[in-house]
PDB file of C-alpha atoms in Angstrom:
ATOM      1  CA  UNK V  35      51.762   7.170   7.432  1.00  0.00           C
ATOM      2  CA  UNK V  36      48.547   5.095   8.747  1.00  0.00           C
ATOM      3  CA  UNK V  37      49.257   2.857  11.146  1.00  0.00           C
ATOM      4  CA  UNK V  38      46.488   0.011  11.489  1.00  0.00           C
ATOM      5  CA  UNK V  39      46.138  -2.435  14.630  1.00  0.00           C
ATOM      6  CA  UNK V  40      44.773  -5.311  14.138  1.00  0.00           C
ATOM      7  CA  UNK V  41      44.254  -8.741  15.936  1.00  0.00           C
ATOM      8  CA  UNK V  42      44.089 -12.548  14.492  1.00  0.00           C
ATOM      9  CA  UNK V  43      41.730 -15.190  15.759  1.00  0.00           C
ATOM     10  CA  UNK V  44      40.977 -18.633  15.008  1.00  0.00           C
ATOM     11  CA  UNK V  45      36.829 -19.118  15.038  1.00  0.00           C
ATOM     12  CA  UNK V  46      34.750 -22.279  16.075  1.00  0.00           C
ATOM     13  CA  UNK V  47      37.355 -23.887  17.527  1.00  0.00           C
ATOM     14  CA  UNK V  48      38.916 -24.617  20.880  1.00  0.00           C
ATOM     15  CA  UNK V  49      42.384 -25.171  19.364  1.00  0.00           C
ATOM     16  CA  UNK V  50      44.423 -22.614  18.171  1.00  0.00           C
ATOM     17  CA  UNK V  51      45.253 -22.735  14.275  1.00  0.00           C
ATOM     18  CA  UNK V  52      42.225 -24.716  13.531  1.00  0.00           C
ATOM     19  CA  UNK V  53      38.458 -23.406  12.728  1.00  0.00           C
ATOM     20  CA  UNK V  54      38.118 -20.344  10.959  1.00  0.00           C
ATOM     21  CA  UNK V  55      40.939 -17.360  10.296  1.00  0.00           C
ATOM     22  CA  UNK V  56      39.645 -13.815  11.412  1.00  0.00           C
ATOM     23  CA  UNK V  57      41.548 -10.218  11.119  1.00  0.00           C
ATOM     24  CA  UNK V  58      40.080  -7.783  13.013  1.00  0.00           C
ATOM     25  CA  UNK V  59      40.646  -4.052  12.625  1.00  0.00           C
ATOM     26  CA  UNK V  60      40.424  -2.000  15.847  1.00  0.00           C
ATOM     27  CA  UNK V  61      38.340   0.993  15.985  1.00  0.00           C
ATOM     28  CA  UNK V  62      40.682   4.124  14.867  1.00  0.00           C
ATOM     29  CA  UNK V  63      40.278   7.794  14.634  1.00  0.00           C
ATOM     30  CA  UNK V  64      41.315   7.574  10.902  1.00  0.00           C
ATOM     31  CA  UNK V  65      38.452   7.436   8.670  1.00  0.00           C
ATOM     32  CA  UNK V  66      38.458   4.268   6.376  1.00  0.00           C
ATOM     33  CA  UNK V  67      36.544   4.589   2.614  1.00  0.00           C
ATOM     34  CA  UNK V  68      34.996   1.592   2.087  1.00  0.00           C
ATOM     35  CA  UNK V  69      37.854   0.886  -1.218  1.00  0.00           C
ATOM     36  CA  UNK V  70      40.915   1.281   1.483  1.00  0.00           C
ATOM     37  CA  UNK V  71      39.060  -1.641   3.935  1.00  0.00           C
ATOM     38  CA  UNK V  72      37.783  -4.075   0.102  1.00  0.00           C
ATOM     39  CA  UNK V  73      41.772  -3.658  -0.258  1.00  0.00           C
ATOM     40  CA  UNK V  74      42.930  -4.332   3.043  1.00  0.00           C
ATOM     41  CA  UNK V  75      40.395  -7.376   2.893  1.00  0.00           C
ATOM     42  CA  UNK V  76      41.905  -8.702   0.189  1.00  0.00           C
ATOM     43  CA  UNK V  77      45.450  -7.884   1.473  1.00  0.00           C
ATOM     44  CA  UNK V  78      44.346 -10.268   4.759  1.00  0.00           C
ATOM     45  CA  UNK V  79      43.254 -12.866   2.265  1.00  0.00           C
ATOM     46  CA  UNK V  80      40.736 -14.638   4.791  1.00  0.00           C
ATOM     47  CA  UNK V  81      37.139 -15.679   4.546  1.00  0.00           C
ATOM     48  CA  UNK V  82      36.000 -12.220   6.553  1.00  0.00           C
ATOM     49  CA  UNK V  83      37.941  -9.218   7.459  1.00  0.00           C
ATOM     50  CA  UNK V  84      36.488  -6.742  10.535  1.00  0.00           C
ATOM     51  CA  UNK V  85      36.836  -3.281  10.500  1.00  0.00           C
ATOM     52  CA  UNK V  86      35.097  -1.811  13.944  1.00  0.00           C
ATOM     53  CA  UNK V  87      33.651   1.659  14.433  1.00  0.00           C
ATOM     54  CA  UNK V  88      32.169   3.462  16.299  1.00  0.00           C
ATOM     55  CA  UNK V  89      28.445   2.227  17.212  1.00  0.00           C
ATOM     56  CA  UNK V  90      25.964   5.064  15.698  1.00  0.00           C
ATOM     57  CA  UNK V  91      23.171   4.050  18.067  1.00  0.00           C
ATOM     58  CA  UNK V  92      23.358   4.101  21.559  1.00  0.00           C
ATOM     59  CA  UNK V  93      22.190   0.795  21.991  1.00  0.00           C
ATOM     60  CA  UNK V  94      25.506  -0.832  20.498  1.00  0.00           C
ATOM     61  CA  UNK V  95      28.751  -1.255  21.857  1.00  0.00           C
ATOM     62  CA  UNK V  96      30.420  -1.211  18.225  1.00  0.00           C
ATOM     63  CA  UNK V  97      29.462  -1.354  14.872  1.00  0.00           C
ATOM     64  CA  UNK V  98      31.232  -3.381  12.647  1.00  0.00           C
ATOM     65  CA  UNK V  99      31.949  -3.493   8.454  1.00  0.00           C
ATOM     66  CA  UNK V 100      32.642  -7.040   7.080  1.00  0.00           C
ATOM     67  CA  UNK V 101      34.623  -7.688   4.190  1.00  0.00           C
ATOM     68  CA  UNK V 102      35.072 -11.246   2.050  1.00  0.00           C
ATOM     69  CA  UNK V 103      37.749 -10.870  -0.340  1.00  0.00           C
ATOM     70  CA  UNK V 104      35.608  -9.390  -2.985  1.00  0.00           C
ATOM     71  CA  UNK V 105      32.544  -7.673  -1.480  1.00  0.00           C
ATOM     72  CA  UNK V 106      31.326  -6.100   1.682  1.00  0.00           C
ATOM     73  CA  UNK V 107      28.724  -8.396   3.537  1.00  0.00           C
ATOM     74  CA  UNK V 108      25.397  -7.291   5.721  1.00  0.00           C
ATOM     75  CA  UNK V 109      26.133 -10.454   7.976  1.00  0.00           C
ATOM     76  CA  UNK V 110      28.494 -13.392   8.732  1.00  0.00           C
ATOM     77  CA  UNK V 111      28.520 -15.335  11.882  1.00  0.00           C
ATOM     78  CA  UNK V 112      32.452 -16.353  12.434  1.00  0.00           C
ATOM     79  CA  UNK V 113      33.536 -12.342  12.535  1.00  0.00           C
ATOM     80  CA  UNK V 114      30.959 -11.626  14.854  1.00  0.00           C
ATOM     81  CA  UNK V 115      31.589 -13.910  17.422  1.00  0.00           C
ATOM     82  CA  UNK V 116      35.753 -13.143  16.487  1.00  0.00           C
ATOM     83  CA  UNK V 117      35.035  -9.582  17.483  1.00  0.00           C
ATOM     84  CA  UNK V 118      33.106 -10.010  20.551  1.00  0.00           C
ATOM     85  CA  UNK V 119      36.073 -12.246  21.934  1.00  0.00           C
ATOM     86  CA  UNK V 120      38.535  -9.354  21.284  1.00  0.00           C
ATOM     87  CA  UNK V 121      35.871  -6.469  22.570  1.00  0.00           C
ATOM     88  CA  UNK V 122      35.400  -8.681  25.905  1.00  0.00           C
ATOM     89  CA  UNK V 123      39.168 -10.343  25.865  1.00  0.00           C
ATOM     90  CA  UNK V 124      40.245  -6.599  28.250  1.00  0.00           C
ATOM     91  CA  UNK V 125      36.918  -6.259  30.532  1.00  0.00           C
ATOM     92  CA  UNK V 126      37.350  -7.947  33.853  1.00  0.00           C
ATOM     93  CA  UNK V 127      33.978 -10.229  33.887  1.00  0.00           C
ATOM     94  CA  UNK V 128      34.514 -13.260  32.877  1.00  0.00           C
ATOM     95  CA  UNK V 129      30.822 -13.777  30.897  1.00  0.00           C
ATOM     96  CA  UNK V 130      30.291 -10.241  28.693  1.00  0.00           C
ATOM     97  CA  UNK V 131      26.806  -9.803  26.956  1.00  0.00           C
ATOM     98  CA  UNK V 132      27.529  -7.438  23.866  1.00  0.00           C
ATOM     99  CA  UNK V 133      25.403  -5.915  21.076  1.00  0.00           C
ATOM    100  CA  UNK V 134      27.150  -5.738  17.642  1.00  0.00           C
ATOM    101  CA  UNK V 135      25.712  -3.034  14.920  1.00  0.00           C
ATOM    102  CA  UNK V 136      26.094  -4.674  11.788  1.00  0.00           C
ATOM    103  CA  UNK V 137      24.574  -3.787   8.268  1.00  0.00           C
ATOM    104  CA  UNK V 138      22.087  -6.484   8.569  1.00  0.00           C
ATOM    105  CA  UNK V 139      20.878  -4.801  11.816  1.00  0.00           C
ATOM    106  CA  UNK V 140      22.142  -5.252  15.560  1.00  0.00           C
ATOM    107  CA  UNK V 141      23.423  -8.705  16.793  1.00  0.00           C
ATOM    108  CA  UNK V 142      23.340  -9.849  20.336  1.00  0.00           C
ATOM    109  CA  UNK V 143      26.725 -11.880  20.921  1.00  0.00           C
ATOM    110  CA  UNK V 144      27.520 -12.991  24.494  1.00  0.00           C
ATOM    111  CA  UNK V 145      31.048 -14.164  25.166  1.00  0.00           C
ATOM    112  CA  UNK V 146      32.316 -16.114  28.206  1.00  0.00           C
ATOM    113  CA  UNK V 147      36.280 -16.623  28.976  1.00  0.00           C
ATOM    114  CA  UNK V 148      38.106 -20.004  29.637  1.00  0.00           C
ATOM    115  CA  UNK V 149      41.337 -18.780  30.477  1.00  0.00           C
ATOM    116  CA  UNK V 150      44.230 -16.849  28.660  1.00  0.00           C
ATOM    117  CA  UNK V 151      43.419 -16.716  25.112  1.00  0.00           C
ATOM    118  CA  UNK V 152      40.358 -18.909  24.577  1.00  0.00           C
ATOM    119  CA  UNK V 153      36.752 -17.950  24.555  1.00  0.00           C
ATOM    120  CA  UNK V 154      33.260 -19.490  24.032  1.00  0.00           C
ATOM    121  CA  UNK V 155      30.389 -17.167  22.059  1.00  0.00           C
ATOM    122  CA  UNK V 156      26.638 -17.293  21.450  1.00  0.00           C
ATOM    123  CA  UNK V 157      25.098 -14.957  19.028  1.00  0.00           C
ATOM    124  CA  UNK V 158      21.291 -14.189  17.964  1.00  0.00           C
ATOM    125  CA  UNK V 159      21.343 -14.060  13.931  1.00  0.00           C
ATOM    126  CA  UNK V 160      19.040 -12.537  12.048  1.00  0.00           C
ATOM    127  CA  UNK V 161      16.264 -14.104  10.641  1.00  0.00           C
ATOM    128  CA  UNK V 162      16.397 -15.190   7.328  1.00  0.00           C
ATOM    129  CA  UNK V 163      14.246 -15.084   4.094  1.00  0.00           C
ATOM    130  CA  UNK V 164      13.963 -18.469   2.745  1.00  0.00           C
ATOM    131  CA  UNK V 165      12.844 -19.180  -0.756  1.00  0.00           C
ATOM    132  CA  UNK V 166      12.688 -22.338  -2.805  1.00  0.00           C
ATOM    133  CA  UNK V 167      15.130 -22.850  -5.541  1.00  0.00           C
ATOM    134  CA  UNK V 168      13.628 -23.354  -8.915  1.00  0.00           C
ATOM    135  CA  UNK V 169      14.214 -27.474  -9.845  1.00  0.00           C
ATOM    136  CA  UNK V 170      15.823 -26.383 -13.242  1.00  0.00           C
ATOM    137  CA  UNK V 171      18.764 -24.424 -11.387  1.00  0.00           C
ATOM    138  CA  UNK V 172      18.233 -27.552  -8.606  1.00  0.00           C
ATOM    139  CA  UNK V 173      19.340 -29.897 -11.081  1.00  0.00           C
ATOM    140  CA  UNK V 174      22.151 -28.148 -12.287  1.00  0.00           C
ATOM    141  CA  UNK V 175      23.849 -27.557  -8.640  1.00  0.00           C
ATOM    142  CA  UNK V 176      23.651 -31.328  -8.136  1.00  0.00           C
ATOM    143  CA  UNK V 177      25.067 -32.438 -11.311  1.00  0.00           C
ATOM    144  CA  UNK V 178      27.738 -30.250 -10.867  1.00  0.00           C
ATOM    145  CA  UNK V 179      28.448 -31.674  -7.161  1.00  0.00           C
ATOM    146  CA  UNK V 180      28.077 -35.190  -8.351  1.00  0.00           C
ATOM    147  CA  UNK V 181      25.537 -35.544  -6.151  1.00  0.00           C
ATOM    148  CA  UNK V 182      21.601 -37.582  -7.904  1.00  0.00           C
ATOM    149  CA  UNK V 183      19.361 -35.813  -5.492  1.00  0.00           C
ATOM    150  CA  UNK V 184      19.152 -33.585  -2.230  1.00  0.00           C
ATOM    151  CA  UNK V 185      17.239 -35.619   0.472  1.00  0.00           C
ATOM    152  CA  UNK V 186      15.535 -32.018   1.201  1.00  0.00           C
ATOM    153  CA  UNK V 187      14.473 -29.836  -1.341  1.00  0.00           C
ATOM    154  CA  UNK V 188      17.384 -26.996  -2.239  1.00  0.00           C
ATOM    155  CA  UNK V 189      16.553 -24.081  -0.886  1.00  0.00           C
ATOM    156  CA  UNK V 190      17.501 -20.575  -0.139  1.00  0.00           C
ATOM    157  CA  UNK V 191      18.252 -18.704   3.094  1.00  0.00           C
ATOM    158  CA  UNK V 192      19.147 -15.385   3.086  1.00  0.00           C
ATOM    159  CA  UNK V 193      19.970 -13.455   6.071  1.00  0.00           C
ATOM    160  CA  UNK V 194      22.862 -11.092   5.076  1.00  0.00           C
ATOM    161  CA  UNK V 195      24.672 -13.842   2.998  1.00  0.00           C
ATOM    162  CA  UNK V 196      22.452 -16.158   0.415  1.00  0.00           C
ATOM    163  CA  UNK V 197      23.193 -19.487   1.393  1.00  0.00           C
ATOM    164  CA  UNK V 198      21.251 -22.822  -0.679  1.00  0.00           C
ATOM    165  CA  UNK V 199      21.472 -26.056   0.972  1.00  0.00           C
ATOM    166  CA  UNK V 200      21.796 -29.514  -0.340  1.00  0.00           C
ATOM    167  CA  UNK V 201      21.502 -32.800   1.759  1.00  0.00           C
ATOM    168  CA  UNK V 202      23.237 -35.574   1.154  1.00  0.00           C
ATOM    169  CA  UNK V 203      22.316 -39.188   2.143  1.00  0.00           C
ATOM    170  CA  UNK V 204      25.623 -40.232   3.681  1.00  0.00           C
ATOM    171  CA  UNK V 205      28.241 -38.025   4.983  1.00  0.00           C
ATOM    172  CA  UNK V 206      30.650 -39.872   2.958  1.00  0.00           C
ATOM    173  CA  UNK V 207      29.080 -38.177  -0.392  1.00  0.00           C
ATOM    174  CA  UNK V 208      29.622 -34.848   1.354  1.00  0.00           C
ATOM    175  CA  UNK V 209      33.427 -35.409   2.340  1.00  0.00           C
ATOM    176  CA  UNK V 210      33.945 -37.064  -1.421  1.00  0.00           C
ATOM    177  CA  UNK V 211      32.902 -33.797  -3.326  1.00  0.00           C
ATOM    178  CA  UNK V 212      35.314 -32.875  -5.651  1.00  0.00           C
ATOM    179  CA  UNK V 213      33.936 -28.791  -6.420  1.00  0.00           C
ATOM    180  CA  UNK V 214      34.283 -27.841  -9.652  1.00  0.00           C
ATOM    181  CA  UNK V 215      34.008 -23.952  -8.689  1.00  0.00           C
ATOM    182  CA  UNK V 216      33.588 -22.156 -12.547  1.00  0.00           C
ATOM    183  CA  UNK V 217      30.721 -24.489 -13.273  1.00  0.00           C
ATOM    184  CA  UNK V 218      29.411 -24.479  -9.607  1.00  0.00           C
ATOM    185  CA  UNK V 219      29.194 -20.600  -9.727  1.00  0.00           C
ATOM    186  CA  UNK V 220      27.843 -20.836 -12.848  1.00  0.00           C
ATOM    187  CA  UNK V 221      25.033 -23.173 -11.596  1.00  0.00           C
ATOM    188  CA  UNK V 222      24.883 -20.949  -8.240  1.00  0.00           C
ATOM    189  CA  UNK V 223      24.966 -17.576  -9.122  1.00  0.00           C
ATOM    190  CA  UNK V 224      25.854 -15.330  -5.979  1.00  0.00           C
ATOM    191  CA  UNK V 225      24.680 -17.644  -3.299  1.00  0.00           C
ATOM    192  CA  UNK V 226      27.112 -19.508  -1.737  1.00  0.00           C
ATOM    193  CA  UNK V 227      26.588 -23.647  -1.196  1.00  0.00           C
ATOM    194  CA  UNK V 228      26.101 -25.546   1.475  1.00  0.00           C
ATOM    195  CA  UNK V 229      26.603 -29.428   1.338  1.00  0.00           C
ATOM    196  CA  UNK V 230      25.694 -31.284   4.410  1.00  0.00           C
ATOM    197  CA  UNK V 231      24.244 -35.122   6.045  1.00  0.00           C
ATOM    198  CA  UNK V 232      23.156 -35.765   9.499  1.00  0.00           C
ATOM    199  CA  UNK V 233      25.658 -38.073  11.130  1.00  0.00           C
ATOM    200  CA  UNK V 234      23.587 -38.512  13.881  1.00  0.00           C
ATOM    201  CA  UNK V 235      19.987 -37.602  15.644  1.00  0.00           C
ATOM    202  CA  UNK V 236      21.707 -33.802  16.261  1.00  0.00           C
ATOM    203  CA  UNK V 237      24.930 -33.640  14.323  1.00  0.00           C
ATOM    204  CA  UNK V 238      26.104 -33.296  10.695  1.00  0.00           C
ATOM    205  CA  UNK V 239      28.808 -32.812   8.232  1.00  0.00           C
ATOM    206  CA  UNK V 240      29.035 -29.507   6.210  1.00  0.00           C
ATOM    207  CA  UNK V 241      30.743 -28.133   3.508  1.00  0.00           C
ATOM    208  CA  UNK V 242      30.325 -24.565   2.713  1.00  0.00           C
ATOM    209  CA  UNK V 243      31.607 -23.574  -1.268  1.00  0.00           C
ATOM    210  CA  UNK V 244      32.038 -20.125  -2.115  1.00  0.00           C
ATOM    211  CA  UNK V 245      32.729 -20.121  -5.894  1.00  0.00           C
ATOM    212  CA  UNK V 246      33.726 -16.350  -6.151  1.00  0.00           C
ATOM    213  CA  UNK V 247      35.683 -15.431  -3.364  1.00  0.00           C
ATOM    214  CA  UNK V 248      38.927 -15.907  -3.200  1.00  0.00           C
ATOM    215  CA  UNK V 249      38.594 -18.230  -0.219  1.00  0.00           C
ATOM    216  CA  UNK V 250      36.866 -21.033  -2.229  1.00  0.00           C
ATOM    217  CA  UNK V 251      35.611 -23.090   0.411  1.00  0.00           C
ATOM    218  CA  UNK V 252      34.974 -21.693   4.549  1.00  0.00           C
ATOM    219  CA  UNK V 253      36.454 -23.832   6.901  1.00  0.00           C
ATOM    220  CA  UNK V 254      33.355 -22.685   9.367  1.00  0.00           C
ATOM    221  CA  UNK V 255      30.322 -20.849   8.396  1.00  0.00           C
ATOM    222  CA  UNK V 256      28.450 -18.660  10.746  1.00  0.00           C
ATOM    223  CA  UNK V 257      26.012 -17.603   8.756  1.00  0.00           C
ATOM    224  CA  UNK V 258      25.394 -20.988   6.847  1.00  0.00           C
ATOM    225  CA  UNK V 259      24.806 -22.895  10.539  1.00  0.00           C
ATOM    226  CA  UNK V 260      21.762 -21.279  11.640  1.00  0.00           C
ATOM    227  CA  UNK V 261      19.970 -22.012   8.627  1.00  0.00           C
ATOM    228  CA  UNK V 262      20.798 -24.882   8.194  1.00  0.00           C
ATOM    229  CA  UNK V 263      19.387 -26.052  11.414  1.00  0.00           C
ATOM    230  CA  UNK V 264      16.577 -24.118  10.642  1.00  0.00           C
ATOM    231  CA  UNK V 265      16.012 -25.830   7.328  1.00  0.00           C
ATOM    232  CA  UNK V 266      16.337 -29.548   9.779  1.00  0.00           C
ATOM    233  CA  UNK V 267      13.352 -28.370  11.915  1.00  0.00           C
ATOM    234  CA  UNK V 268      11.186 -26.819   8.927  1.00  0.00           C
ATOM    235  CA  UNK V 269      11.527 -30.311   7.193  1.00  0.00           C
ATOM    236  CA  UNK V 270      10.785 -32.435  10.200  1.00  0.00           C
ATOM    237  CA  UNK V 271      14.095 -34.025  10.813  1.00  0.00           C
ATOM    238  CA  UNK V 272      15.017 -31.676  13.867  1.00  0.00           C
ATOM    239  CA  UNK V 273      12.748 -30.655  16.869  1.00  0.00           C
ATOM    240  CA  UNK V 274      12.650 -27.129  17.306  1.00  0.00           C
ATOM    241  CA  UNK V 275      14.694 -25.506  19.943  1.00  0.00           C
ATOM    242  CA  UNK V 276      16.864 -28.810  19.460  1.00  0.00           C
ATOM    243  CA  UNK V 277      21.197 -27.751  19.330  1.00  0.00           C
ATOM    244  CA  UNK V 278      22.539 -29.491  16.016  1.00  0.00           C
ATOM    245  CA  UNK V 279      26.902 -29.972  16.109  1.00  0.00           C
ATOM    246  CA  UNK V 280      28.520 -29.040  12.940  1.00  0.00           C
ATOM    247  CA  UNK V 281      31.484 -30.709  11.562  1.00  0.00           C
ATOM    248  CA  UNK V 282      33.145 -28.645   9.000  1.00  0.00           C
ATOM    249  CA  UNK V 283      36.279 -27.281   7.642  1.00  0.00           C
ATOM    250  CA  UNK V 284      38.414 -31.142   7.726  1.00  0.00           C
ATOM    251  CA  UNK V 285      38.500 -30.866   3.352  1.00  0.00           C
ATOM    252  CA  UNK V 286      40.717 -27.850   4.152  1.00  0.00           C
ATOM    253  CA  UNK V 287      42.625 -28.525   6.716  1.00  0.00           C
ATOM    254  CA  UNK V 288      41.447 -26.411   9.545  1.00  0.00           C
ATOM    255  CA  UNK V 289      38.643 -28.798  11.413  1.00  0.00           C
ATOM    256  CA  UNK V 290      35.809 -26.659  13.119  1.00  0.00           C
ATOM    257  CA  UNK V 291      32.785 -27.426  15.511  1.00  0.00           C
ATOM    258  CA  UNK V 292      29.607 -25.339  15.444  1.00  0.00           C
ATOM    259  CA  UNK V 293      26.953 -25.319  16.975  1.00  0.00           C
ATOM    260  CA  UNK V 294      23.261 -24.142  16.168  1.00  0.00           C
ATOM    261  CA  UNK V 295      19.936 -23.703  17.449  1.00  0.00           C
ATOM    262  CA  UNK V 296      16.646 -22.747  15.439  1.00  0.00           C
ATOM    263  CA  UNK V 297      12.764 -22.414  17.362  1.00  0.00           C
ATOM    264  CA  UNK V 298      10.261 -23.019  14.096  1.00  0.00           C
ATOM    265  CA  UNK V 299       6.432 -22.031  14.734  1.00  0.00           C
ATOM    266  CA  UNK V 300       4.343 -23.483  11.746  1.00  0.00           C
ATOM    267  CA  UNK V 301       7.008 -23.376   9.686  1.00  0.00           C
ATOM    268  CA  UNK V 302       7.764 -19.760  10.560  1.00  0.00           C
ATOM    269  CA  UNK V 303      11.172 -19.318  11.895  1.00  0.00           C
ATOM    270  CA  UNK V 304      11.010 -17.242  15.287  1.00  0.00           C
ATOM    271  CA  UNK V 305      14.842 -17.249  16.716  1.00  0.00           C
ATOM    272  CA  UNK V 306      18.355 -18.713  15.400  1.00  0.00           C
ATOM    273  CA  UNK V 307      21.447 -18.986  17.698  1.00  0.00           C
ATOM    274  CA  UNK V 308      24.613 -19.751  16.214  1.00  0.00           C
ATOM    275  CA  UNK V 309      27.998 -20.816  19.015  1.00  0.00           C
ATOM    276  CA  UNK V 310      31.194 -21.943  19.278  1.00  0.00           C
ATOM    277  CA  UNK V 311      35.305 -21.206  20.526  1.00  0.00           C
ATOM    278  CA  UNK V 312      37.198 -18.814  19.659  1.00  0.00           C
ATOM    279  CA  UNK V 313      41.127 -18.624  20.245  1.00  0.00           C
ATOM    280  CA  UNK V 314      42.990 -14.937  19.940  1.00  0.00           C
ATOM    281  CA  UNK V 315      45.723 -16.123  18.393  1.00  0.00           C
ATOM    282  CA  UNK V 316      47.740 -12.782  17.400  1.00  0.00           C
ATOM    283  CA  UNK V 317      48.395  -9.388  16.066  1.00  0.00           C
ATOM    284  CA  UNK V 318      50.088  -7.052  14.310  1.00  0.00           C
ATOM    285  CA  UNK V 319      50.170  -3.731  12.199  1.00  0.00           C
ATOM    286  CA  UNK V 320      50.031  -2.861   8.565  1.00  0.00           C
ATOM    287  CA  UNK V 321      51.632   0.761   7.837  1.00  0.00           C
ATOM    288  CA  UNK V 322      50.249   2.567   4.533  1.00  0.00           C
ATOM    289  CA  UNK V 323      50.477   5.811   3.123  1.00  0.00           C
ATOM    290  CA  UNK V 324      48.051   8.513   4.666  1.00  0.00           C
ATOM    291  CA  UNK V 325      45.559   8.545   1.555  1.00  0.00           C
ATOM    292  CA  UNK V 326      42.939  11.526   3.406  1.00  0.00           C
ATOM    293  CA  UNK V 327      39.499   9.273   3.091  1.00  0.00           C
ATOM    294  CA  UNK V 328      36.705   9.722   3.937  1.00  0.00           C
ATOM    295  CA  UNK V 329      34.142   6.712   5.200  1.00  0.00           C
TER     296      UNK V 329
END
């Protein structure tokens, strides 16, 4: 029998049950194919799924695989800064600086503790690759949202996760969308949506729409908030270096606060940081038959 440990946390939040839903596999001596952890993923039936092992370089602490529901992903911002809570949630310091090995490359995540079961994390995301979306396929992802025009033009970030982003002019537009997901992957493809308005000099409402996982909309998007604050400074309506507060995750029920960063040199993107709370909020075990696999 395979006995797996894993722990629960609630991401970009300072309130437990809210923000975003992690599981987080600890690091085992039984090897894990990568069909055992898809099915375990979808067994968990969150946004992400972590499975940590051991780091392969010696400048990690861990390395970690990340699973959506369907697919393994290079990158995503909420199980990072999950799994750095739970790495530093045992050491005695109360501020822990760790480096996380992911697909995508290694992430610096530091994590500081505010007593029992709450934490606070920073991470340093990869850089994306940003290209403009054709205004054909444009067209289509607005129609489909309801939406007449993006005040930015819809582009494409890609940094482990493809991400477009439309900008509404009123965050009421955002918070009325209705998604039609068949049509909206249709109009999408793989890349996942992001539908957002300023609702003040450095804040905003998001919604993040994820047609084909099984976890239709994120309640809180790592991955999605660095970008987008980096797509705010490369248009002019952010000042570089400048934290942006993300409101996201109310259509759904669990309410989550991000928080992003982006530096922008002549309209080349030098450094994203990505924070927010994170609340352990439980564990348990899943028990399966021994199936001898090999990673």
């Amino acid at each position: 029998m395979l006995s797996l440990s894993y722990d629960l946390a609630d991401v970009f939040t300072d309130v437990f049950l809210g923000g975003n839903q992690l599981a987080v596999f600890a690091e085992t001596t039984a090897p894990l194919d990568a069909g055992l952890m898809q099915a375990i993923a979808l067994e968990m039936n969150l946004s992400e799924t972590v499975f940590i092992l051991p780091a392969q370089g010696h400048t990690a602490d861990a390395r970690v695989r990340l699973y959506s529901t369907v697919t393994e992903v290079d990158f995503a911002g909420h199980p990072l800064l999950g799994t750095a809570a739970i790495l530093a949630r045992d050491r005695a310091e109360d501020e822990v600086a760790l480096r996380i090995e992911t697909n995508a490359g290694i992430v610096p995540v530091s994590v500081r503790r505010h007593g029992g079961e709450r934490f606070t994390g920073w991470m340093d995301q990869p850089l994306p690759d940003v290209q403009s979306v054709p205004g054909e396929q444009a067209e289509r992802i607005l129609d489909v949202l309801g939406l007449k025009s993006s005040v930015l033009p819809v582009t494409r970030y890609d940094a482990g996760i493809p991400h477009l982003y439309v900008m509404a002019d009123d965050p009421g537009a955002v918070r009325g969308i209705v998604p039609a997901f068949p049509a909206l992957g249709e109009a999408a493809g793989t890349s996942r949506i992001n539908v957002f308005a300023l609702t003040g000099p450095s804040s905003a409402v998001t919604r993040m729409f994820s047609p084909y996982d099984r976890v239709p909309e994120d309640p809180a998007c790592g991955s999605a908030a660095g970008p987008l604050a980096a797509h705010l400074v490369r248009h002019g309506r952010l000042a570089s270096g400048t934290r942006i507060t993300l409101s996201q995750g109310d259509a759904v029920g669990r309410p989550s606060t991000l928080y992003a960063e982006a530096a922008v040199e002549s309209d080349r993107i030098t450094s994203i940081r990505v924070g927010g709370g994170v609340c352990l909020v439980g564990s348990g075990q899943l028990r399966l038959p021994d199936r001898g696999s090999t990673s």
